[in-house]
PDB file of C-alpha atoms and ligand atoms in Angstrom:
ATOM      1  CA  MET K1377      95.570 -23.543 -37.007  1.00 93.00           C
ATOM      2  CA  LYS K1378      95.807 -23.540 -33.003  1.00 94.00           C
ATOM      3  CA  LYS K1379      91.849 -23.390 -31.972  1.00 96.00           C
ATOM      4  CA  LYS K1380      91.635 -23.214 -28.471  1.00 97.00           C
ATOM      5  CA  LEU K1381      92.667 -19.500 -27.393  1.00 98.00           C
ATOM      6  CA  LEU K1382      91.658 -16.233 -25.308  1.00 98.00           C
ATOM      7  CA  PHE K1383      92.194 -12.958 -26.774  1.00 98.00           C
ATOM      8  CA  ILE K1384      92.834  -9.839 -24.021  1.00 98.00           C
ATOM      9  CA  GLY K1385      93.681  -6.409 -24.042  1.00 97.00           C
ATOM     10  CA  PRO K1386      92.551  -3.342 -22.284  1.00 97.00           C
ATOM     11  CA  PRO K1387      88.710  -1.701 -23.632  1.00 96.00           C
ATOM     12  CA  GLY K1388      88.744  -0.734 -26.687  1.00 95.00           C
ATOM     13  CA  ALA K1389      91.922  -2.339 -28.244  1.00 97.00           C
ATOM     14  CA  GLY K1390      89.875  -4.401 -30.866  1.00 96.00           C
ATOM     15  CA  LYS K1391      89.598  -8.051 -28.586  1.00 97.00           C
ATOM     16  CA  GLY K1392      85.600  -8.263 -29.932  1.00 97.00           C
ATOM     17  CA  THR K1393      86.549  -7.065 -33.710  1.00 97.00           C
ATOM     18  CA  GLN K1394      89.719  -9.160 -34.203  1.00 98.00           C
ATOM     19  CA  ALA K1395      87.583 -12.428 -32.561  1.00 98.00           C
ATOM     20  CA  ASN K1396      84.556 -12.106 -34.541  1.00 98.00           C
ATOM     21  CA  LEU K1397      86.737 -12.024 -37.933  1.00 98.00           C
ATOM     22  CA  PHE K1398      89.279 -15.197 -36.970  1.00 98.00           C
ATOM     23  CA  CYS K1399      86.015 -16.936 -35.218  1.00 98.00           C
ATOM     24  CA  LYS K1400      84.423 -16.764 -38.971  1.00 98.00           C
ATOM     25  CA  LYS K1401      87.049 -17.593 -40.912  1.00 98.00           C
ATOM     26  CA  TYR K1402      88.124 -20.566 -38.340  1.00 97.00           C
ATOM     27  CA  GLY K1403      84.764 -21.779 -38.008  1.00 97.00           C
ATOM     28  CA  ILE K1404      85.320 -21.975 -34.210  1.00 97.00           C
ATOM     29  CA  ASP K1405      82.913 -20.407 -31.558  1.00 97.00           C
ATOM     30  CA  HIS K1406      83.225 -16.721 -29.925  1.00 97.00           C
ATOM     31  CA  LEU K1407      82.941 -16.949 -26.142  1.00 97.00           C
ATOM     32  CA  SER K1408      82.356 -13.060 -25.733  1.00 97.00           C
ATOM     33  CA  THR K1409      81.539 -12.287 -21.967  1.00 95.00           C
ATOM     34  CA  GLY K1410      80.583  -8.893 -22.913  1.00 95.00           C
ATOM     35  CA  ASP K1411      77.879  -9.820 -25.936  1.00 95.00           C
ATOM     36  CA  LEU K1412      76.694 -12.844 -23.702  1.00 94.00           C
ATOM     37  CA  LEU K1413      76.164 -10.441 -20.849  1.00 94.00           C
ATOM     38  CA  ARG K1414      74.730  -7.364 -23.207  1.00 95.00           C
ATOM     39  CA  ASP K1415      72.176 -10.353 -24.275  1.00 93.00           C
ATOM     40  CA  GLU K1416      71.370 -11.410 -20.607  1.00 91.00           C
ATOM     41  CA  VAL K1417      70.451  -7.214 -20.386  1.00 94.00           C
ATOM     42  CA  SER K1418      67.853  -6.837 -23.192  1.00 96.00           C
ATOM     43  CA  SER K1419      66.474 -10.036 -22.275  1.00 94.00           C
ATOM     44  CA  GLY K1420      65.380  -8.019 -19.242  1.00 95.00           C
ATOM     45  CA  SER K1421      66.004 -10.875 -16.398  1.00 91.00           C
ATOM     46  CA  VAL K1422      67.397  -9.628 -12.917  1.00 90.00           C
ATOM     47  CA  LEU K1423      70.283 -10.994 -13.228  1.00 87.00           C
ATOM     48  CA  GLY K1424      70.539  -8.628 -16.660  1.00 91.00           C
ATOM     49  CA  ILE K1425      69.456  -5.558 -14.793  1.00 93.00           C
ATOM     50  CA  LYS K1426      71.928  -5.829 -12.193  1.00 90.00           C
ATOM     51  CA  ALA K1427      74.327  -6.547 -14.888  1.00 94.00           C
ATOM     52  CA  ALA K1428      73.986  -3.039 -16.701  1.00 95.00           C
ATOM     53  CA  GLU K1429      73.912  -0.910 -13.672  1.00 94.00           C
ATOM     54  CA  THR K1430      77.231  -2.680 -12.800  1.00 96.00           C
ATOM     55  CA  MET K1431      78.541  -2.389 -16.953  1.00 96.00           C
ATOM     56  CA  ASN K1432      77.268   0.690 -16.932  1.00 96.00           C
ATOM     57  CA  GLN K1433      79.733   2.377 -14.534  1.00 96.00           C
ATOM     58  CA  GLY K1434      82.558   0.219 -15.922  1.00 96.00           C
ATOM     59  CA  GLU K1435      83.527  -2.157 -13.044  1.00 97.00           C
ATOM     60  CA  LEU K1436      83.128  -5.943 -13.224  1.00 97.00           C
ATOM     61  CA  VAL K1437      80.249  -8.599 -13.366  1.00 96.00           C
ATOM     62  CA  SER K1438      80.173 -10.273 -10.787  1.00 95.00           C
ATOM     63  CA  ASP K1439      82.216 -13.666 -11.330  1.00 96.00           C
ATOM     64  CA  GLU K1440      79.764 -15.964 -10.524  1.00 94.00           C
ATOM     65  CA  LEU K1441      77.308 -14.691 -13.281  1.00 92.00           C
ATOM     66  CA  VAL K1442      80.301 -14.802 -15.494  1.00 95.00           C
ATOM     67  CA  LEU K1443      81.425 -18.364 -15.163  1.00 93.00           C
ATOM     68  CA  SER K1444      77.903 -19.822 -15.229  1.00 90.00           C
ATOM     69  CA  ILE K1445      77.550 -18.137 -18.659  1.00 90.00           C
ATOM     70  CA  VAL K1446      81.113 -19.343 -20.019  1.00 93.00           C
ATOM     71  CA  GLU K1447      80.677 -22.837 -17.850  1.00 92.00           C
ATOM     72  CA  GLY K1448      77.495 -23.764 -20.113  1.00 88.00           C
ATOM     73  CA  ARG K1449      78.947 -22.662 -23.515  1.00 91.00           C
ATOM     74  CA  LEU K1450      82.193 -24.107 -23.002  1.00 93.00           C
ATOM     75  CA  LEU K1451      80.747 -28.064 -22.156  1.00 90.00           C
ATOM     76  CA  ASN K1452      78.253 -27.350 -25.678  1.00 90.00           C
ATOM     77  CA  SER K1453      81.340 -26.721 -28.074  1.00 92.00           C
ATOM     78  CA  ASN K1454      82.892 -28.966 -29.835  1.00 89.00           C
ATOM     79  CA  LYS K1455      85.183 -27.445 -32.779  1.00 93.00           C
ATOM     80  CA  GLY K1456      87.021 -24.917 -30.823  1.00 96.00           C
ATOM     81  CA  TRP K1457      86.745 -22.197 -28.832  1.00 97.00           C
ATOM     82  CA  LEU K1458      87.613 -18.239 -28.889  1.00 98.00           C
ATOM     83  CA  LEU K1459      87.593 -16.966 -25.234  1.00 98.00           C
ATOM     84  CA  ASP K1460      87.139 -13.045 -25.772  1.00 97.00           C
ATOM     85  CA  GLY K1461      87.484 -10.761 -22.607  1.00 96.00           C
ATOM     86  CA  PHE K1462      87.024 -13.708 -19.997  1.00 97.00           C
ATOM     87  CA  PRO K1463      89.190 -14.362 -17.919  1.00 98.00           C
ATOM     88  CA  ARG K1464      89.208 -10.536 -16.515  1.00 97.00           C
ATOM     89  CA  ASN K1465      90.358 -11.409 -13.317  1.00 98.00           C
ATOM     90  CA  VAL K1466      92.948 -13.818 -11.090  1.00 97.00           C
ATOM     91  CA  ASN K1467      89.919 -15.160  -9.479  1.00 98.00           C
ATOM     92  CA  GLN K1468      88.337 -15.940 -13.434  1.00 97.00           C
ATOM     93  CA  ALA K1469      91.710 -16.950 -14.698  1.00 98.00           C
ATOM     94  CA  ASN K1470      91.646 -20.084 -11.610  1.00 97.00           C
ATOM     95  CA  SER K1471      87.989 -20.950 -12.643  1.00 96.00           C
ATOM     96  CA  LEU K1472      88.469 -21.350 -15.737  1.00 96.00           C
ATOM     97  CA  LYS K1473      92.142 -23.243 -15.335  1.00 97.00           C
ATOM     98  CA  HIS K1474      89.831 -25.898 -13.236  1.00 96.00           C
ATOM     99  CA  LEU K1475      87.221 -25.532 -15.838  1.00 94.00           C
ATOM    100  CA  LEU K1476      89.463 -26.749 -18.555  1.00 95.00           C
ATOM    101  CA  GLU K1477      91.160 -29.213 -17.227  1.00 95.00           C
ATOM    102  CA  LYS K1478      87.649 -30.792 -16.072  1.00 92.00           C
ATOM    103  CA  ILE K1479      87.028 -31.082 -19.560  1.00 91.00           C
ATOM    104  CA  ASN K1480      90.937 -31.878 -21.207  1.00 93.00           C
ATOM    105  CA  GLN K1481      91.147 -28.975 -23.260  1.00 94.00           C
ATOM    106  CA  PRO K1482      93.556 -27.124 -22.515  1.00 95.00           C
ATOM    107  CA  LEU K1483      94.495 -23.363 -23.553  1.00 97.00           C
ATOM    108  CA  GLU K1484      96.862 -23.542 -26.588  1.00 97.00           C
ATOM    109  CA  ALA K1485      97.695 -19.673 -26.972  1.00 98.00           C
ATOM    110  CA  VAL K1486      96.876 -16.357 -24.962  1.00 98.00           C
ATOM    111  CA  ILE K1487      96.846 -13.366 -27.645  1.00 98.00           C
ATOM    112  CA  SER K1488      97.533  -9.959 -25.643  1.00 98.00           C
ATOM    113  CA  ILE K1489      96.415  -6.737 -28.254  1.00 98.00           C
ATOM    114  CA  LYS K1490      98.115  -3.897 -26.790  1.00 97.00           C
ATOM    115  CA  ILE K1491      97.590  -0.298 -27.682  1.00 95.00           C
ATOM    116  CA  ALA K1492      97.978   3.317 -25.997  1.00 93.00           C
ATOM    117  CA  ASP K1493      95.660   4.508 -23.789  1.00 92.00           C
ATOM    118  CA  ASP K1494      94.925   7.941 -25.910  1.00 90.00           C
ATOM    119  CA  TYR K1495      94.223   5.769 -29.002  1.00 92.00           C
ATOM    120  CA  LEU K1496      91.652   3.661 -26.799  1.00 94.00           C
ATOM    121  CA  ILE K1497      89.465   6.492 -25.619  1.00 94.00           C
ATOM    122  CA  LYS K1498      89.092   7.922 -29.215  1.00 94.00           C
ATOM    123  CA  ARG K1499      88.506   4.417 -30.725  1.00 95.00           C
ATOM    124  CA  LEU K1500      85.845   4.026 -27.359  1.00 96.00           C
ATOM    125  CA  LEU K1501      84.458   7.809 -27.799  1.00 96.00           C
ATOM    126  CA  ALA K1502      83.283   6.798 -31.454  1.00 96.00           C
ATOM    127  CA  ARG K1503      82.228   3.744 -30.903  1.00 95.00           C
ATOM    128  CA  GLY K1504      79.340   5.062 -28.696  1.00 93.00           C
ATOM    129  CA  ARG K1505      77.819   2.629 -26.811  1.00 93.00           C
ATOM    130  CA  GLU K1506      75.998   2.847 -23.905  1.00 91.00           C
ATOM    131  CA  ASP K1507      78.955   1.848 -21.116  1.00 93.00           C
ATOM    132  CA  ASP K1508      81.349   4.416 -24.008  1.00 95.00           C
ATOM    133  CA  ASN K1509      81.488   7.519 -21.958  1.00 94.00           C
ATOM    134  CA  GLU K1510      85.067   9.293 -20.873  1.00 94.00           C
ATOM    135  CA  GLU K1511      84.324   8.877 -17.008  1.00 95.00           C
ATOM    136  CA  VAL K1512      83.048   5.213 -17.337  1.00 96.00           C
ATOM    137  CA  ILE K1513      86.119   4.213 -20.533  1.00 96.00           C
ATOM    138  CA  VAL K1514      88.650   5.230 -17.342  1.00 95.00           C
ATOM    139  CA  ASN K1515      87.225   3.579 -14.857  1.00 96.00           C
ATOM    140  CA  ARG K1516      87.694   0.674 -17.395  1.00 97.00           C
ATOM    141  CA  LEU K1517      91.225   1.337 -18.219  1.00 96.00           C
ATOM    142  CA  LYS K1518      92.175   1.615 -14.098  1.00 97.00           C
ATOM    143  CA  ILE K1519      89.997  -1.539 -13.756  1.00 97.00           C
ATOM    144  CA  TYR K1520      91.852  -3.121 -16.602  1.00 97.00           C
ATOM    145  CA  ARG K1521      95.442  -2.367 -15.418  1.00 97.00           C
ATOM    146  CA  TYR K1522      95.096  -3.311 -11.184  1.00 97.00           C
ATOM    147  CA  LYS K1523      92.436  -7.165 -12.278  1.00 98.00           C
ATOM    148  CA  THR K1524      92.988  -8.014 -15.757  1.00 97.00           C
ATOM    149  CA  SER K1525      96.553  -7.088 -16.967  1.00 96.00           C
ATOM    150  CA  PRO K1526      98.381  -9.549 -13.964  1.00 97.00           C
ATOM    151  CA  LEU K1527      97.093 -12.089 -16.487  1.00 98.00           C
ATOM    152  CA  ILE K1528      99.280 -11.300 -19.163  1.00 97.00           C
ATOM    153  CA  ASP K1529     102.223 -11.939 -16.734  1.00 97.00           C
ATOM    154  CA  LEU K1530     100.823 -15.549 -15.708  1.00 97.00           C
ATOM    155  CA  TYR K1531     100.052 -16.305 -19.474  1.00 98.00           C
ATOM    156  CA  SER K1532     103.759 -15.623 -20.168  1.00 98.00           C
ATOM    157  CA  LYS K1533     105.300 -17.606 -17.606  1.00 97.00           C
ATOM    158  CA  GLN K1534     103.119 -20.685 -18.727  1.00 96.00           C
ATOM    159  CA  GLY K1535     104.888 -19.983 -22.381  1.00 97.00           C
ATOM    160  CA  ILE K1536     101.041 -19.201 -24.585  1.00 97.00           C
ATOM    161  CA  LEU K1537     101.675 -15.513 -24.699  1.00 98.00           C
ATOM    162  CA  LYS K1538     101.720 -13.700 -27.792  1.00 98.00           C
ATOM    163  CA  GLU K1539     101.984 -10.277 -28.106  1.00 98.00           C
ATOM    164  CA  ILE K1540     100.151  -7.928 -30.901  1.00 98.00           C
ATOM    165  CA  ASP K1541     100.642  -4.520 -31.539  1.00 97.00           C
ATOM    166  CA  GLY K1542      96.927  -3.783 -31.930  1.00 97.00           C
ATOM    167  CA  ASN K1543      97.509  -0.005 -33.005  1.00 95.00           C
ATOM    168  CA  ASP K1544      97.290  -0.793 -36.905  1.00 96.00           C
ATOM    169  CA  ASP K1545      94.521  -1.175 -39.706  1.00 96.00           C
ATOM    170  CA  ILE K1546      92.045  -4.298 -38.843  1.00 98.00           C
ATOM    171  CA  ASP K1547      93.233  -6.460 -41.582  1.00 98.00           C
ATOM    172  CA  VAL K1548      96.789  -5.949 -40.068  1.00 98.00           C
ATOM    173  CA  VAL K1549      96.060  -6.591 -36.869  1.00 98.00           C
ATOM    174  CA  PHE K1550      94.608  -9.600 -38.045  1.00 98.00           C
ATOM    175  CA  SER K1551      97.588 -11.044 -40.057  1.00 98.00           C
ATOM    176  CA  CYS K1552      99.669 -10.446 -37.485  1.00 98.00           C
ATOM    177  CA  ILE K1553      97.293 -12.407 -35.065  1.00 98.00           C
ATOM    178  CA  GLU K1554      97.330 -15.407 -37.730  1.00 98.00           C
ATOM    179  CA  LYS K1555     100.735 -15.313 -37.952  1.00 98.00           C
ATOM    180  CA  ALA K1556     100.950 -15.985 -34.254  1.00 98.00           C
ATOM    181  CA  LEU K1557      98.898 -19.043 -34.466  1.00 97.00           C
ATOM    182  CA  GLY K1558      99.917 -20.448 -37.214  1.00 91.00           C
TER     183      GLY K1558
HETATM  184  P1  B4P Q2844      83.618  -6.533 -23.506  1.00 94.41           P
HETATM  185  O1  B4P Q2844      82.609  -6.305 -24.274  1.00 94.41           O
HETATM  186  O2  B4P Q2844      84.542  -7.089 -23.674  1.00 94.41           O
HETATM  187  O3  B4P Q2844      84.201  -4.781 -24.519  1.00 94.41           O
HETATM  188  P2  B4P Q2844      85.768  -3.814 -24.897  1.00 94.41           P
HETATM  189  O4  B4P Q2844      86.982  -4.551 -23.851  1.00 94.41           O
HETATM  190  O5  B4P Q2844      85.306  -2.224 -24.406  1.00 94.41           O
HETATM  191  O6  B4P Q2844      85.990  -4.055 -26.524  1.00 94.41           O
HETATM  192  P3  B4P Q2844      86.796  -4.811 -26.998  1.00 94.41           P
HETATM  193  O7  B4P Q2844      88.623  -4.590 -26.719  1.00 94.41           O
HETATM  194  O8  B4P Q2844      85.889  -5.757 -27.577  1.00 94.41           O
HETATM  195  O9  B4P Q2844      86.916  -3.645 -28.587  1.00 94.41           O
HETATM  196  P4  B4P Q2844      86.303  -3.618 -30.181  1.00 94.41           P
HETATM  197  O10 B4P Q2844      86.742  -4.736 -30.603  1.00 94.41           O
HETATM  198  O11 B4P Q2844      85.040  -3.615 -29.814  1.00 94.41           O
HETATM  199  O12 B4P Q2844      83.269  -5.186 -22.375  1.00 94.41           O
HETATM  200  C1  B4P Q2844      82.636  -4.773 -21.753  1.00 94.41           C
HETATM  201  C2  B4P Q2844      82.059  -4.716 -19.823  1.00 94.41           C
HETATM  202  O13 B4P Q2844      81.672  -5.774 -19.778  1.00 94.41           O
HETATM  203  C3  B4P Q2844      82.868  -4.674 -19.165  1.00 94.41           C
HETATM  204  O14 B4P Q2844      83.074  -3.289 -18.673  1.00 94.41           O
HETATM  205  C4  B4P Q2844      82.358  -5.337 -17.579  1.00 94.41           C
HETATM  206  O15 B4P Q2844      81.603  -4.347 -17.223  1.00 94.41           O
HETATM  207  C5  B4P Q2844      81.284  -6.524 -18.375  1.00 94.41           C
HETATM  208  N1  B4P Q2844      82.426  -7.480 -18.777  1.00 94.41           N
HETATM  209  C6  B4P Q2844      82.796  -8.332 -19.694  1.00 94.41           C
HETATM  210  N2  B4P Q2844      83.508  -9.144 -19.400  1.00 94.41           N
HETATM  211  C7  B4P Q2844      83.520  -9.706 -18.289  1.00 94.41           C
HETATM  212  C8  B4P Q2844      83.949 -10.614 -17.250  1.00 94.41           C
HETATM  213  N3  B4P Q2844      84.693 -11.454 -18.062  1.00 94.41           N
HETATM  214  N4  B4P Q2844      83.871 -10.054 -15.780  1.00 94.41           N
HETATM  215  C9  B4P Q2844      83.600  -9.516 -15.371  1.00 94.41           C
HETATM  216  N5  B4P Q2844      82.405  -8.485 -16.580  1.00 94.41           N
HETATM  217  C10 B4P Q2844      82.646  -8.551 -17.625  1.00 94.41           C
HETATM  218  O16 B4P Q2844      86.538  -2.264 -30.956  1.00 94.41           O
HETATM  219  C11 B4P Q2844      86.178  -0.854 -29.680  1.00 94.41           C
HETATM  220  C12 B4P Q2844      86.128   0.326 -31.108  1.00 94.41           C
HETATM  221  O17 B4P Q2844      87.182  -0.034 -31.636  1.00 94.41           O
HETATM  222  C13 B4P Q2844      85.170  -0.575 -32.160  1.00 94.41           C
HETATM  223  O18 B4P Q2844      84.255   0.774 -32.490  1.00 94.41           O
HETATM  224  C14 B4P Q2844      85.817  -1.228 -33.107  1.00 94.41           C
HETATM  225  O19 B4P Q2844      85.238  -0.802 -34.856  1.00 94.41           O
HETATM  226  C15 B4P Q2844      87.301  -0.235 -33.471  1.00 94.41           C
HETATM  227  N6  B4P Q2844      88.300  -0.644 -33.373  1.00 94.41           N
HETATM  228  C16 B4P Q2844      88.553  -1.989 -33.236  1.00 94.41           C
HETATM  229  N7  B4P Q2844      89.945  -2.777 -33.552  1.00 94.41           N
HETATM  230  C17 B4P Q2844      90.209  -1.208 -34.737  1.00 94.41           C
HETATM  231  C18 B4P Q2844      91.264  -0.955 -35.293  1.00 94.41           C
HETATM  232  N8  B4P Q2844      92.925  -1.732 -35.984  1.00 94.41           N
HETATM  233  N9  B4P Q2844      91.580   0.779 -36.183  1.00 94.41           N
HETATM  234  C19 B4P Q2844      90.362   1.317 -35.560  1.00 94.41           C
HETATM  235  N10 B4P Q2844      89.658   0.785 -34.649  1.00 94.41           N
HETATM  236  C20 B4P Q2844      89.506  -0.092 -34.216  1.00 94.41           C
END
């Protein structure tokens, strides 16, 4: 099973849900920038307060903050890792490339979870997190399309992209991911 991974997909595609299941089953580190940022927000730090404003508008938090969080975690990981929600733009993807070269741990596969917008909106409204209201969700989808989705082409050209249909039951999607990474 591949153990140096990246999950990419629009908000609500199920990246976090699938990444959790995968990391528990295969014993690798789950590096979710969304969760790490939410931890920073809960801590009440100055950085957290700034990040919360950005997240609640559905915008991307600064690359510097996200990178510093990811770098520390990757440097301390020795059993394999799964990046969930990072990188989210070309600049972050370039930084990740340099970082992985520096630590000599090449990315083995990228899972792209695909799903139609109306399902995403329904799922996120049902989840009901602070940044899950319709106006913010529409903004997050727009940002995903402009800034994040070009990365799919980038990883496809590197020959490491696997596309998964996210519009099915959680366990069915999980089996497809295991098959793609086996
Ligand atoms: P994230 O925390 O990454 O959250 P997400 O994209 O909204 O959700 P995800 O795809 O993980 O969906 P989930 O499994 O939860 O980002 C939040 C914010 O953090 C961003 O908007 C941004 O501001 C900031 N941020 C994060 N990373 C950043 C970065 N690198 N740079 C800058 N800013 C960054 O699933 C959603 C719901 O669907 C859940 O309720 C789940 O139970 C349900 N679900 C999942 N799979 C299902 C299925 N198969 N069937 C039915 N329901 C399902």
